[in-house]
CSV table of C-alpha atoms in Angstrom, one decimal:
chain,number,residue,atom,x,y,z
A,151,UNK,CA,86.5,99.1,87.6
A,152,UNK,CA,89.8,98.3,89.2
A,153,UNK,CA,92.8,97.6,86.9
A,154,UNK,CA,96.2,96.6,88.3
A,155,UNK,CA,99.3,97.3,86.2
A,156,UNK,CA,101.5,94.4,87.2
A,157,UNK,CA,104.7,92.6,86.4
A,158,UNK,CA,105.3,89.0,87.5
A,159,UNK,CA,107.7,88.5,90.4
A,160,UNK,CA,107.8,92.2,91.3
A,161,UNK,CA,106.7,94.6,94.0
A,162,UNK,CA,103.2,94.6,92.5
A,163,UNK,CA,102.7,91.0,93.8
A,164,UNK,CA,101.7,92.5,97.1
A,165,UNK,CA,98.8,94.4,95.5
A,166,UNK,CA,97.8,91.3,93.6
A,167,UNK,CA,97.7,89.5,96.9
A,168,UNK,CA,95.7,92.3,98.5
A,169,UNK,CA,93.1,92.2,95.7
A,170,UNK,CA,92.8,88.5,96.2
A,171,UNK,CA,92.3,89.0,100.0
A,172,UNK,CA,89.6,91.6,99.3
A,173,UNK,CA,87.9,89.2,96.9
A,174,UNK,CA,86.7,92.0,94.6
A,175,UNK,CA,86.6,92.0,90.8
A,176,UNK,CA,89.7,93.5,89.1
A,177,UNK,CA,91.6,93.3,85.8
A,178,UNK,CA,95.3,93.1,85.3
A,179,UNK,CA,97.4,94.8,82.6
A,180,UNK,CA,100.9,93.4,82.2
A,181,UNK,CA,103.8,95.9,82.1
A,182,UNK,CA,107.3,95.0,81.1
A,183,UNK,CA,109.8,96.5,83.6
A,184,UNK,CA,112.8,94.3,82.7
A,185,UNK,CA,113.4,95.4,79.2
A,186,UNK,CA,111.6,92.6,77.4
A,187,UNK,CA,108.1,92.1,76.1
A,188,UNK,CA,107.8,88.5,77.3
A,189,UNK,CA,105.6,89.5,80.2
A,190,UNK,CA,103.8,92.4,78.9
A,191,UNK,CA,104.7,95.7,77.3
A,192,UNK,CA,105.3,99.3,78.3
A,193,UNK,CA,102.5,101.5,76.8
A,194,UNK,CA,103.7,104.8,75.5
A,195,UNK,CA,101.3,106.6,77.8
A,196,UNK,CA,102.1,104.6,80.9
A,197,UNK,CA,104.0,107.6,82.3
A,198,UNK,CA,100.6,109.2,82.7
A,199,UNK,CA,99.7,106.3,85.1
A,200,UNK,CA,103.0,105.9,86.9
A,201,UNK,CA,105.5,108.8,86.3
A,202,UNK,CA,108.5,106.5,86.8
A,203,UNK,CA,107.1,103.7,84.7
A,204,UNK,CA,107.2,101.3,87.7
A,205,UNK,CA,104.7,98.8,89.2
A,206,UNK,CA,102.4,98.6,90.9
A,207,UNK,CA,99.9,101.1,89.7
A,208,UNK,CA,96.2,100.9,90.1
A,209,UNK,CA,93.6,102.6,88.0
A,210,UNK,CA,90.1,103.0,89.4
A,211,UNK,CA,87.5,104.4,86.9
A,212,UNK,CA,90.3,106.2,85.0
A,213,UNK,CA,92.1,107.6,88.1
A,214,UNK,CA,95.6,106.3,88.7
A,215,UNK,CA,97.0,105.5,92.2
A,216,UNK,CA,100.6,104.4,92.6
A,217,UNK,CA,103.0,103.5,95.5
A,218,UNK,CA,102.1,100.3,97.3
A,219,UNK,CA,101.1,101.8,100.7
A,220,UNK,CA,98.9,104.4,98.9
A,221,UNK,CA,97.2,101.7,96.9
A,222,UNK,CA,96.7,99.6,100.0
A,223,UNK,CA,95.2,102.5,101.9
A,224,UNK,CA,92.9,103.4,99.0
A,225,UNK,CA,91.6,99.8,98.6
A,226,UNK,CA,91.0,99.1,102.3
A,227,UNK,CA,89.2,102.5,102.6
A,228,UNK,CA,87.2,101.6,99.5
A,229,UNK,CA,86.2,98.2,100.9
A,230,UNK,CA,85.9,98.8,104.7
A,231,UNK,CA,83.6,95.8,105.1
A,232,UNK,CA,86.5,93.4,104.2
A,233,UNK,CA,88.2,94.3,107.5
A,234,UNK,CA,91.7,94.6,106.1
A,235,UNK,CA,92.3,98.2,107.2
A,236,UNK,CA,91.2,100.1,110.3
A,237,UNK,CA,89.0,103.0,109.5
A,238,UNK,CA,89.0,106.6,110.8
A,239,UNK,CA,88.0,106.5,114.5
A,240,UNK,CA,89.4,103.0,115.1
A,241,UNK,CA,92.2,102.9,117.7
A,242,UNK,CA,94.4,101.0,115.2
A,243,UNK,CA,94.1,103.6,112.5
A,244,UNK,CA,97.2,105.4,113.6
A,245,UNK,CA,99.4,102.3,113.8
A,246,UNK,CA,98.0,101.2,110.5
A,247,UNK,CA,99.1,104.3,108.8
A,248,UNK,CA,102.4,104.2,110.6
A,249,UNK,CA,103.3,100.7,109.5
A,250,UNK,CA,102.2,101.3,105.9
A,251,UNK,CA,104.5,104.3,105.7
A,252,UNK,CA,107.3,102.5,107.5
A,253,UNK,CA,107.3,99.8,104.8
A,254,UNK,CA,108.7,102.1,102.1
A,255,UNK,CA,110.0,105.0,104.2
A,256,UNK,CA,112.2,103.0,106.6
A,257,UNK,CA,112.2,99.2,105.9
A,258,UNK,CA,113.0,99.3,102.2
A,259,UNK,CA,115.8,102.0,102.3
A,260,UNK,CA,117.4,100.2,105.2
A,261,UNK,CA,117.3,96.9,103.3
A,262,UNK,CA,118.8,98.5,100.2
A,263,UNK,CA,121.7,99.9,102.3
A,264,UNK,CA,122.3,96.3,103.6
A,265,UNK,CA,122.2,94.9,100.1
A,266,UNK,CA,124.7,97.4,98.7
A,267,UNK,CA,126.8,97.4,102.0
A,268,UNK,CA,126.4,101.2,102.3
A,269,UNK,CA,127.5,102.4,105.8
A,270,UNK,CA,124.6,103.9,107.7
A,271,UNK,CA,124.9,107.6,108.5
A,272,UNK,CA,122.4,108.4,111.3
A,273,UNK,CA,122.7,112.2,111.0
A,274,UNK,CA,122.0,112.3,107.3
A,275,UNK,CA,119.1,109.8,106.7
A,276,UNK,CA,115.5,109.7,107.7
A,277,UNK,CA,115.4,106.0,108.5
A,278,UNK,CA,117.0,103.6,110.9
A,279,UNK,CA,119.9,101.2,110.2
A,280,UNK,CA,119.1,97.7,108.9
A,281,UNK,CA,120.2,96.3,112.3
A,282,UNK,CA,117.9,98.7,114.1
A,283,UNK,CA,115.0,97.9,111.8
A,284,UNK,CA,115.5,94.2,112.3
A,285,UNK,CA,115.4,94.7,116.1
A,286,UNK,CA,112.2,96.8,115.8
A,287,UNK,CA,110.4,94.2,113.8
A,288,UNK,CA,111.5,91.4,116.1
A,289,UNK,CA,110.2,93.3,119.2
A,290,UNK,CA,106.8,93.8,117.5
A,291,UNK,CA,106.3,90.4,116.1
A,292,UNK,CA,107.5,88.5,119.1
A,293,UNK,CA,104.6,90.0,121.1
A,294,UNK,CA,101.7,89.6,118.6
A,295,UNK,CA,100.8,87.4,115.6
A,296,UNK,CA,100.4,90.3,113.2
A,297,UNK,CA,101.6,93.9,113.0
A,298,UNK,CA,98.3,95.3,114.4
A,299,UNK,CA,97.8,92.6,117.0
A,300,UNK,CA,95.5,89.6,116.7
A,301,UNK,CA,94.1,90.4,113.3
A,302,UNK,CA,95.7,90.2,109.9
A,303,UNK,CA,95.6,93.5,107.9
A,304,UNK,CA,96.9,95.0,104.7
A,305,UNK,CA,100.1,95.9,106.7
A,306,UNK,CA,100.9,92.2,106.8
A,307,UNK,CA,100.8,92.2,103.0
A,308,UNK,CA,102.7,95.4,102.4
A,309,UNK,CA,105.3,95.3,105.1
A,310,UNK,CA,105.0,91.6,105.9
A,311,UNK,CA,105.3,90.7,102.2
A,312,UNK,CA,108.4,92.8,101.9
A,313,UNK,CA,109.9,91.1,105.0
A,314,UNK,CA,109.1,87.7,103.5
A,315,UNK,CA,110.8,88.6,100.2
A,316,UNK,CA,113.9,90.0,102.0
A,317,UNK,CA,114.2,86.7,104.0
A,318,UNK,CA,114.0,84.7,100.7
A,319,UNK,CA,116.8,86.9,99.4
A,320,UNK,CA,118.8,86.3,102.6
A,321,UNK,CA,118.9,90.0,103.3
A,322,UNK,CA,116.9,89.5,106.5
A,323,UNK,CA,118.0,86.6,108.6
A,324,UNK,CA,116.0,83.5,109.6
A,325,UNK,CA,114.8,83.7,113.1
A,326,UNK,CA,112.1,81.9,115.2
A,327,UNK,CA,110.1,85.1,115.3
A,328,UNK,CA,110.3,85.9,111.6
A,329,UNK,CA,110.0,82.3,110.6
A,330,UNK,CA,106.7,81.9,112.6
A,331,UNK,CA,105.3,85.1,111.2
A,332,UNK,CA,106.1,84.2,107.6
A,333,UNK,CA,104.6,80.8,108.1
A,334,UNK,CA,101.4,82.5,109.2
A,335,UNK,CA,101.4,84.6,106.0
A,336,UNK,CA,102.0,81.5,103.9
A,337,UNK,CA,99.0,79.8,105.3
A,338,UNK,CA,96.6,82.3,103.8
A,339,UNK,CA,94.6,81.0,100.8
A,340,UNK,CA,94.6,84.4,99.1
A,341,UNK,CA,98.4,84.4,99.0
A,342,UNK,CA,98.3,81.0,97.2
A,343,UNK,CA,95.7,82.3,94.8
A,344,UNK,CA,97.9,85.3,94.1
A,345,UNK,CA,101.0,83.2,93.6
A,346,UNK,CA,99.0,81.0,91.2
A,347,UNK,CA,97.8,84.0,89.2
A,348,UNK,CA,101.2,85.5,89.2
A,349,UNK,CA,102.7,82.3,87.8
A,350,UNK,CA,99.9,81.9,85.2
A,351,UNK,CA,100.5,85.5,84.1
A,352,UNK,CA,104.2,84.9,83.7
A,353,UNK,CA,103.7,81.8,81.6
A,354,UNK,CA,101.3,83.5,79.3
């Protein structure tokens, strides 16, 4: 059994969306990460599931997995027939792993620096500047509809979902390239199901 530990309007939305894209059975356990119990609670033993008491975390038959790229890789390897993650031997496997890692290893740190207006120090950091990241993503998405080419994958949920959020927060600028990409993501029925479920969870 798959159980997603989730908080509404948080990073864990992307895993909720991925589970809806996969169309597999799963449960949700609400976790409060904002200091209130209105949208769940923080179990005393949650540290055994996520050592930093963050979301998302996924538990599969008693085994916890945390960090969004790791969860995405785990799920797409678990359900290869769904076609959301290239498998070992596929030419796109390397790019798939690269962009999953890029989402939290490069994109998110660069965006945080932009948010807090921290000067970029190229000699002391393992990621590119926010401006450079913006240029990289523009070059990729202006030549293809999705990060891996013609076909939607979990990268478009993990990294694409983060890009979409940063655009909503005005951290990433509107552009014809990004706007068209986000529109493609917004046309996916599974995203709308996840948004509905996220809203229903928050109301309850």
